[in-house]
Short mmCIF file of C-alpha atoms and ligand atoms in Angstrom, two decimals:
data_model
loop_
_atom_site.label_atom_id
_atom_site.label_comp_id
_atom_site.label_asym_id
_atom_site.label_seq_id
_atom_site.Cartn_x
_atom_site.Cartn_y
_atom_site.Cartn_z
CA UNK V 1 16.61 -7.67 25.64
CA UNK V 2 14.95 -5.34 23.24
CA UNK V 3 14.21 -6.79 19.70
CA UNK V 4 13.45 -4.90 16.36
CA UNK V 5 13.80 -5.31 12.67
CA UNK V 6 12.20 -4.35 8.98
CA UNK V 7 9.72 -6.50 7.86
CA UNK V 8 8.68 -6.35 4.37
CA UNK V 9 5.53 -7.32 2.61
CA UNK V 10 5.97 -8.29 -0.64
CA UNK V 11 3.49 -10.16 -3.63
CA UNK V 12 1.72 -9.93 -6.56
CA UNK V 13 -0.95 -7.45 -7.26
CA UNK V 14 -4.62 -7.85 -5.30
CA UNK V 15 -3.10 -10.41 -2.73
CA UNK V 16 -3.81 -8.79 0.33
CA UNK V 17 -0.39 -7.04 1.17
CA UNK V 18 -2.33 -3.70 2.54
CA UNK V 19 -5.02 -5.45 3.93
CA UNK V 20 -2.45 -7.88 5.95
CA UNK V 21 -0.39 -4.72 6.67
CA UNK V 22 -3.16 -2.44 8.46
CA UNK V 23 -4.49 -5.89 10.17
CA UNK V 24 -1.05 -5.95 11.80
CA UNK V 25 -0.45 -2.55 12.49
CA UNK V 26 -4.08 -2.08 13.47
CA UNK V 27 -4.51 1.14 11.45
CA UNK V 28 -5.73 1.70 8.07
CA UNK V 29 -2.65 3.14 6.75
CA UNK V 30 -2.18 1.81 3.21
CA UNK V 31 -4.91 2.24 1.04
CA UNK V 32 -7.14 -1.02 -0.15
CA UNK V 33 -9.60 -1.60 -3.26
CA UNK V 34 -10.26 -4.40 -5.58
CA UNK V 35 -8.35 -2.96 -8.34
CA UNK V 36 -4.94 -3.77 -8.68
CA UNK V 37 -1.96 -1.21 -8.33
CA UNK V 38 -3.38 0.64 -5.76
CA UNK V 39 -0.64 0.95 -3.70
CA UNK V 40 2.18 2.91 -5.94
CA UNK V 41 4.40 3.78 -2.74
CA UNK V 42 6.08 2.36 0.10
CA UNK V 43 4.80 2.62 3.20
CA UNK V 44 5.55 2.19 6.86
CA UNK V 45 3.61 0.52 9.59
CA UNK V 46 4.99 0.55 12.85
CA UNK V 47 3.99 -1.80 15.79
CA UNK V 48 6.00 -0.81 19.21
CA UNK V 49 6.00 -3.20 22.19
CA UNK V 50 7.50 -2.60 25.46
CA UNK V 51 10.84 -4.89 24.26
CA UNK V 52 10.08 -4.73 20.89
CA UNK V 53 9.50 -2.24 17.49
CA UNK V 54 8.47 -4.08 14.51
CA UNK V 55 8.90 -1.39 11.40
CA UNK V 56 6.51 -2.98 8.38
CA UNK V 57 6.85 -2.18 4.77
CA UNK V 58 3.77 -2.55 2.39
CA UNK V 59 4.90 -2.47 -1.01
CA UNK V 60 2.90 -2.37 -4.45
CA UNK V 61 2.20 -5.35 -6.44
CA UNK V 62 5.29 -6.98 -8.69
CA UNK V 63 4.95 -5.72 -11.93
CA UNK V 64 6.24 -4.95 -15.68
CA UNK V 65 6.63 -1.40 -15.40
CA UNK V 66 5.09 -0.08 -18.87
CA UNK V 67 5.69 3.39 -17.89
CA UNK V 68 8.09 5.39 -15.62
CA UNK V 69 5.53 5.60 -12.64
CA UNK V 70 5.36 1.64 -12.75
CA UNK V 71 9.23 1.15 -12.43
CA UNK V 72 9.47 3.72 -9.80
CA UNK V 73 6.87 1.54 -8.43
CA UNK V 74 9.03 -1.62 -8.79
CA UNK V 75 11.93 0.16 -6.78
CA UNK V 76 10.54 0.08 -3.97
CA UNK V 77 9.66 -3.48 -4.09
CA UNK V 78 13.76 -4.05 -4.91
CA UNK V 79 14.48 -1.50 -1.97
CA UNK V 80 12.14 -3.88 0.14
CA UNK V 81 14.26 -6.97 -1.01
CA UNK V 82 17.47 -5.11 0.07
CA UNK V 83 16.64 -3.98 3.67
CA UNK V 84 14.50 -6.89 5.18
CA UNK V 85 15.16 -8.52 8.55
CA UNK V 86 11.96 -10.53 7.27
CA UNK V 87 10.57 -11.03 3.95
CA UNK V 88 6.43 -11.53 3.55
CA UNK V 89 5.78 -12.78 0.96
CA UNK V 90 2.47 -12.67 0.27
CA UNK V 91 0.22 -15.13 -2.02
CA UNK V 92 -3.16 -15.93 -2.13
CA UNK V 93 -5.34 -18.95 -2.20
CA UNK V 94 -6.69 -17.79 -6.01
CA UNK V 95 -3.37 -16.44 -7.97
CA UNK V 96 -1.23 -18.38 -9.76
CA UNK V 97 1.97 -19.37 -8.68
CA UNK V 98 4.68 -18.42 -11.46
CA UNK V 99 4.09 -15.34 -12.18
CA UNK V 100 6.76 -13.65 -10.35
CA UNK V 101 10.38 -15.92 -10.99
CA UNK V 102 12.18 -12.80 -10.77
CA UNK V 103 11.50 -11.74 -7.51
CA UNK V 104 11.70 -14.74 -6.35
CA UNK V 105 14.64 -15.85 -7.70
CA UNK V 106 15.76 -12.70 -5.96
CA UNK V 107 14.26 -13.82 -2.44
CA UNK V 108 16.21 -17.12 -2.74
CA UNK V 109 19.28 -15.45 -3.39
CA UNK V 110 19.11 -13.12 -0.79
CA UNK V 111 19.52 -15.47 1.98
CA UNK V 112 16.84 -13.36 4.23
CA UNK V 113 14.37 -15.30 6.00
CA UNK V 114 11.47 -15.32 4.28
CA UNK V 115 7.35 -16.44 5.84
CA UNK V 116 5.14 -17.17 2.91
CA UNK V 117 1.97 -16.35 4.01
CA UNK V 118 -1.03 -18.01 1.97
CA UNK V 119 -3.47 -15.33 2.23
CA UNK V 120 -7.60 -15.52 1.44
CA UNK V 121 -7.92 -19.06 3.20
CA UNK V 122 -11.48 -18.16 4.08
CA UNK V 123 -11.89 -18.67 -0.07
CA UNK V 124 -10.92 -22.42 -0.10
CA UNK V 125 -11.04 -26.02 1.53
CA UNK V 126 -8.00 -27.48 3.10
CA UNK V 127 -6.95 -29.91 1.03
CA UNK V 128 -6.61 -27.37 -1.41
CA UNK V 129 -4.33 -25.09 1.14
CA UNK V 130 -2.33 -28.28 2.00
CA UNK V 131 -1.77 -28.70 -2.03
CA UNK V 132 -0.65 -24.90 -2.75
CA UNK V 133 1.40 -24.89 0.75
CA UNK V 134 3.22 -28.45 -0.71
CA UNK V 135 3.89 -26.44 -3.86
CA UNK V 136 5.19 -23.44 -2.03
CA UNK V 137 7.31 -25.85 -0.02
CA UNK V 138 8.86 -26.64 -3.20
CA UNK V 139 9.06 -22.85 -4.52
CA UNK V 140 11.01 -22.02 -1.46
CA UNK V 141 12.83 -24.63 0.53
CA UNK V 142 13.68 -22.45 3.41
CA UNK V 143 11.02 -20.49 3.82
CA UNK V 144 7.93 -21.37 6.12
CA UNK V 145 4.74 -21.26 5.35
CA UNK V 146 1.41 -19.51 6.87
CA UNK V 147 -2.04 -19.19 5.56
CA UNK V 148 -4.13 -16.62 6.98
CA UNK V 149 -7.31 -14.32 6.17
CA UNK V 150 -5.80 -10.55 6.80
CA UNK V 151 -9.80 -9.76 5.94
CA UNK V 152 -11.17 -12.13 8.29
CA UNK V 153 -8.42 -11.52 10.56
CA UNK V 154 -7.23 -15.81 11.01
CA UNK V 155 -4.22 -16.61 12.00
CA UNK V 156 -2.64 -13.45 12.45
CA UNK V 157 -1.47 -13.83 16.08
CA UNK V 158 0.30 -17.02 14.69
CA UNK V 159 1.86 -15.04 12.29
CA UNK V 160 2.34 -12.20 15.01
CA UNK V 161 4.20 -14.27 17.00
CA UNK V 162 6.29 -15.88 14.55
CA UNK V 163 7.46 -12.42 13.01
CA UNK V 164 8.53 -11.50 16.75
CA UNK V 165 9.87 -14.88 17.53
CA UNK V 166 12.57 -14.59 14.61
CA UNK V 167 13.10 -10.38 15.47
CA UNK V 168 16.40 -9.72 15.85
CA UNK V 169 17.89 -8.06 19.09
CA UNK V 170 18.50 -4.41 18.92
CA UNK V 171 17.45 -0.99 19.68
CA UNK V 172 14.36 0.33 17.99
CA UNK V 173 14.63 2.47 14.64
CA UNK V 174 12.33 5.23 15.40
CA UNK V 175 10.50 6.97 18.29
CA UNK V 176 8.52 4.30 20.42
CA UNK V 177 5.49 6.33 19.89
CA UNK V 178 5.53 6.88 15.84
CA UNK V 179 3.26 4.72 13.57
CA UNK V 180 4.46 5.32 10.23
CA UNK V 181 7.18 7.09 8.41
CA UNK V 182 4.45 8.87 5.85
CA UNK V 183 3.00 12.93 6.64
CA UNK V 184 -0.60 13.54 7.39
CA UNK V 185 -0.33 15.30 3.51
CA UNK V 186 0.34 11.85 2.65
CA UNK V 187 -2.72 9.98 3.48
CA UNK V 188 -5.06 12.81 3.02
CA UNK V 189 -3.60 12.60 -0.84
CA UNK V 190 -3.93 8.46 -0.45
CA UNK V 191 -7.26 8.75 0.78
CA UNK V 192 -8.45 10.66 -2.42
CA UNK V 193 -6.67 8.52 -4.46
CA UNK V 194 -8.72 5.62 -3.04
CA UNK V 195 -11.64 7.15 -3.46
CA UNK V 196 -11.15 7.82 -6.81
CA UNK V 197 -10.24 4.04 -7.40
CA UNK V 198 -13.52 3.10 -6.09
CA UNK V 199 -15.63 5.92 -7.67
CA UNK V 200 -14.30 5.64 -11.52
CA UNK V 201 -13.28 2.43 -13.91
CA UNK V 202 -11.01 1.45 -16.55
CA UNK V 203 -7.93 3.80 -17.05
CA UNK V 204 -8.72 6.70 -14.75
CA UNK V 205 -7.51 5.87 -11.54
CA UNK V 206 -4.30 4.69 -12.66
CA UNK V 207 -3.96 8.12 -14.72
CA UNK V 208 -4.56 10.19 -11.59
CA UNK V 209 -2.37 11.40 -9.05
CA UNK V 210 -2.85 13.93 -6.31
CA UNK V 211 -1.49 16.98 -5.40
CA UNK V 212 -2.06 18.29 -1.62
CA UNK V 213 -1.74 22.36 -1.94
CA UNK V 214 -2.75 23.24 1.45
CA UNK V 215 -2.81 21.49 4.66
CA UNK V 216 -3.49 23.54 7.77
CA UNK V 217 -4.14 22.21 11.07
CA UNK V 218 -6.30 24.03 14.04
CA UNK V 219 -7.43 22.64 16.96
CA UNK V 220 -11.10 21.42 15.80
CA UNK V 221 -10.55 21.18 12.15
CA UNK V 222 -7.82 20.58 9.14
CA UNK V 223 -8.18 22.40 6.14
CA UNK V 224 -7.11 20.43 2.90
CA UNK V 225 -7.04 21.83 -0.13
CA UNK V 226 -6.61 19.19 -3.22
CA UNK V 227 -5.83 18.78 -6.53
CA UNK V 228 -6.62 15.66 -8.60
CA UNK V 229 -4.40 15.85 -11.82
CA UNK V 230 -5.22 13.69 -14.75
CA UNK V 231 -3.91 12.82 -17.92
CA UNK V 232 -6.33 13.88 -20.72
CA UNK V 233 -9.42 16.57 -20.91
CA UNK V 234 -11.81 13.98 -21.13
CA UNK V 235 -11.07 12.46 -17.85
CA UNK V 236 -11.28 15.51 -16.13
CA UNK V 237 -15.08 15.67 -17.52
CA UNK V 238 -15.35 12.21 -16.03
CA UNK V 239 -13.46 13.30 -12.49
CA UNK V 240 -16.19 16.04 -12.66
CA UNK V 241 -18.93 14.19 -13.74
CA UNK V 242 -22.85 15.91 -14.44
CA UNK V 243 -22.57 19.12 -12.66
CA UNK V 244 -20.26 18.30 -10.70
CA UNK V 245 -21.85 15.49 -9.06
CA UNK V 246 -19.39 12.58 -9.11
CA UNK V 247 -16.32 14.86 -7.79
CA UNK V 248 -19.27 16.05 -5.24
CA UNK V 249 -19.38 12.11 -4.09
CA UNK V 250 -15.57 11.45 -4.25
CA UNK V 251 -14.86 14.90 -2.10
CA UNK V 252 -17.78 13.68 0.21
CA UNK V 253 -16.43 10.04 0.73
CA UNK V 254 -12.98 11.34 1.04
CA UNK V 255 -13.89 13.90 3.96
CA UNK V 256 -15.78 11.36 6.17
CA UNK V 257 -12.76 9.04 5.39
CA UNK V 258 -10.29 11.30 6.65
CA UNK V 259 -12.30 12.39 9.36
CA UNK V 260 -12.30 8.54 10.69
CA UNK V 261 -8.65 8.70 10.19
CA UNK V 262 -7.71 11.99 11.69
CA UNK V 263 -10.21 11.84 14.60
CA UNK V 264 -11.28 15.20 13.60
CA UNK V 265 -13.49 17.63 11.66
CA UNK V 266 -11.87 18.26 8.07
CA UNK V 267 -12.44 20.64 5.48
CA UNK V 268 -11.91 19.47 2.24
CA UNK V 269 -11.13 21.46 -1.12
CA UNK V 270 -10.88 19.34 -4.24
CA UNK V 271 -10.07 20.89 -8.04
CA UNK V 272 -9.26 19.13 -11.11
CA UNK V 273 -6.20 20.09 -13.60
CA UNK V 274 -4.87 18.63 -16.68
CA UNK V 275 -1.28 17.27 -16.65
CA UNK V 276 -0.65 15.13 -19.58
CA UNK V 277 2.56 13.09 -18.81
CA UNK V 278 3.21 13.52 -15.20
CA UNK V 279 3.44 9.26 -15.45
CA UNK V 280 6.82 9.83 -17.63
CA UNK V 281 8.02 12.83 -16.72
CA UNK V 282 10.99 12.50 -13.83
CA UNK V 283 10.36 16.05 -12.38
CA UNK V 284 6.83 15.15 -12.42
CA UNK V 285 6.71 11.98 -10.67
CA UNK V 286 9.71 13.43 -7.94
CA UNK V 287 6.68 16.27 -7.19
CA UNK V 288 4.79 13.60 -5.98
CA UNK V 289 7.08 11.32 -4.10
CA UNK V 290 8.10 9.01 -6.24
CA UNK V 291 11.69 8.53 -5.83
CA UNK V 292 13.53 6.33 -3.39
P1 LIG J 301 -2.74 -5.70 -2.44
O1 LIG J 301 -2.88 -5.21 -3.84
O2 LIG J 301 -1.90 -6.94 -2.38
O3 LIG J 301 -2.28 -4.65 -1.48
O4 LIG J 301 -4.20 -6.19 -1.99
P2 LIG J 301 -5.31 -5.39 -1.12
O5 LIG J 301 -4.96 -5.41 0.32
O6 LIG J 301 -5.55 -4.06 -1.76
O7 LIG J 301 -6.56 -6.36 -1.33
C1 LIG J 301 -7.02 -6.73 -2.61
C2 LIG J 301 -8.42 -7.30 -2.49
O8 LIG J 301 -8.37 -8.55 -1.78
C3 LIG J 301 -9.36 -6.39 -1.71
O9 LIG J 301 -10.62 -6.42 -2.35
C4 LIG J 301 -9.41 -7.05 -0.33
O10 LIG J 301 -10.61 -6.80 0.37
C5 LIG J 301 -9.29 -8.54 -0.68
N1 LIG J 301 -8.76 -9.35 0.44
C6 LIG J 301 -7.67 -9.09 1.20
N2 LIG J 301 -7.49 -10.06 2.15
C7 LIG J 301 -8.48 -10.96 1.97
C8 LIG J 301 -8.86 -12.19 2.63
O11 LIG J 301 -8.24 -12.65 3.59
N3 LIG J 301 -9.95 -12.85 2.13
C9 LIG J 301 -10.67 -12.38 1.07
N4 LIG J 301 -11.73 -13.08 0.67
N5 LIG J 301 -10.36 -11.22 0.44
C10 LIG J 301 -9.28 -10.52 0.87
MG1 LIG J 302 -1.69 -2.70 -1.81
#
């Protein structure tokens, strides 16, 4: 009997949902950082067994979109609600608990079956857990319950083999030997985007988006040629930074980064442009892959 299914990760912002997602694909697909809204797309993580293919869906946070990039954002957390064999749901051991009725309102109506898993235990004792699990009992009545550290990797051959245990039979989705559904463009772009999160503060990273104009693979080497947009002059200074020096860093970080990634030398090209609304503007935001 072969088994497969969809299993979609879905929470508030800075849970854990990309850091639980590459611990259980064993790849560092989706981007991570401390900042919240990292991830903006969804993305695929594919574990294949012999008699099994689980496909896994990291989502971004649950939000209020405020512009059109954040709604797009929230459709692929709805799209994740719609197409689940499994629901994650993924809380934490620090957030609060009632911040997101809608979604999961929408959980409880969707009759899928749903794992909460209470991630971050490593940051609290367990009479604590047992107090947040007993409230998350009450949240949602069906669903069970499983706390874990995705950083600290605990628990997650429990959860492993509870995700496979409930996998329903049938033929696998994709080829036994794919990983993801994203391009190599795609996480060269994510990888700069990551850096930048990591390299700037306040509004920049969430007013930059990137652009991959060239991607051309030999043997030894890929050559990637980049371009960061941003949203105002002044942030392109900042992208820049004192001759040049802080794009210097981010191009530097991203290379080795992708390098790790790729197995392979890369080459890496980064410019800077002005685009003031691409956040708003439909064509815009379709360029760069947000649409479901
Ligand atoms: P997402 O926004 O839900 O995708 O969350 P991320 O995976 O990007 O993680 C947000 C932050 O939480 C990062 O700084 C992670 O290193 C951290 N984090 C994730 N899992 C754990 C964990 O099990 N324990 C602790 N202490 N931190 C974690
Ligand atoms: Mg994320």
């Amino acid at each position: 009997m072969h088994k497969s299914g969809f299993v979609n990760i879905i929470g508030n912002p800075n849970v854990g949902k990309s850091t639980l997602m590459n611990a259980l694909v064993g790849e560092r697909l989706s981007i991570i950082t401390s900042k919240a809204q990292t991830t903006r797309h969804r993305i695929m993580g594919i574990v294949n067994g012999e008699d099994f293919q689980i496909v896994y869906s990291d989502t971004p946070g649950i939000l209020k979109p405020s512009y059109k990039l954040q709604e797009s954002m929230m459709k692929f957390v709805r799209g994740a609600l719609t197409d689940a064999d499994i629901i994650l749901y993924v809380t934490d051991t620090v957030e609060h608990t009632d911040r997101s009725a809608e979604i999961l309102e929408r959980i409880r109506l969707s009759g899928i079956r749903t794992i909460v898993v209470i991630n971050k235990v490593d940051l609290t004792t367990p009479e604590a857990l047992e107090a947040l699990a007993e409230t998350w009992r009450a949240t949602l009545p069906g669903a069970e319950i499983v706390p874990v550290s995705a950083l600290n990797n605990f628990n997650l051959q429990g959860l492993f083999d509870l995700i496979l245990g409930h996998l329903p039979e049938g033929e696998a989705f994709y080829p036994k030997d794919s990983l993801t559904d994203k391009t190599l463009r795609f996480f060269a772009s994510e990888i700069i985007r990551e850096k930048i999160f990591l390299n700037y503060d306040k509004e920049v990273p969430y007013c930059t988006e990137i652009a991959i104009e060239e991607y051309r693979e030999t043997p030894g080497l890929d050559r990637i040629t980049a371009t960061i947009y941003v949203a105002r002059d002044s942030q392109k200074g900042i992208i820049i930074g004192h001759k040049g020096s802080m794009l210097k860093r981010v191009g530097t970080q991203a290379r080795e980064e992708m390098e790790k990634f790729l197995g392979k030398k890369v080459f890496l090209q980064l410019f800077v442009k002005v685009n003031d609304d691409w956040r708003n503007n439909d064509r815009q935001l379709r360029r760069f892959g947000y649409e479901e």
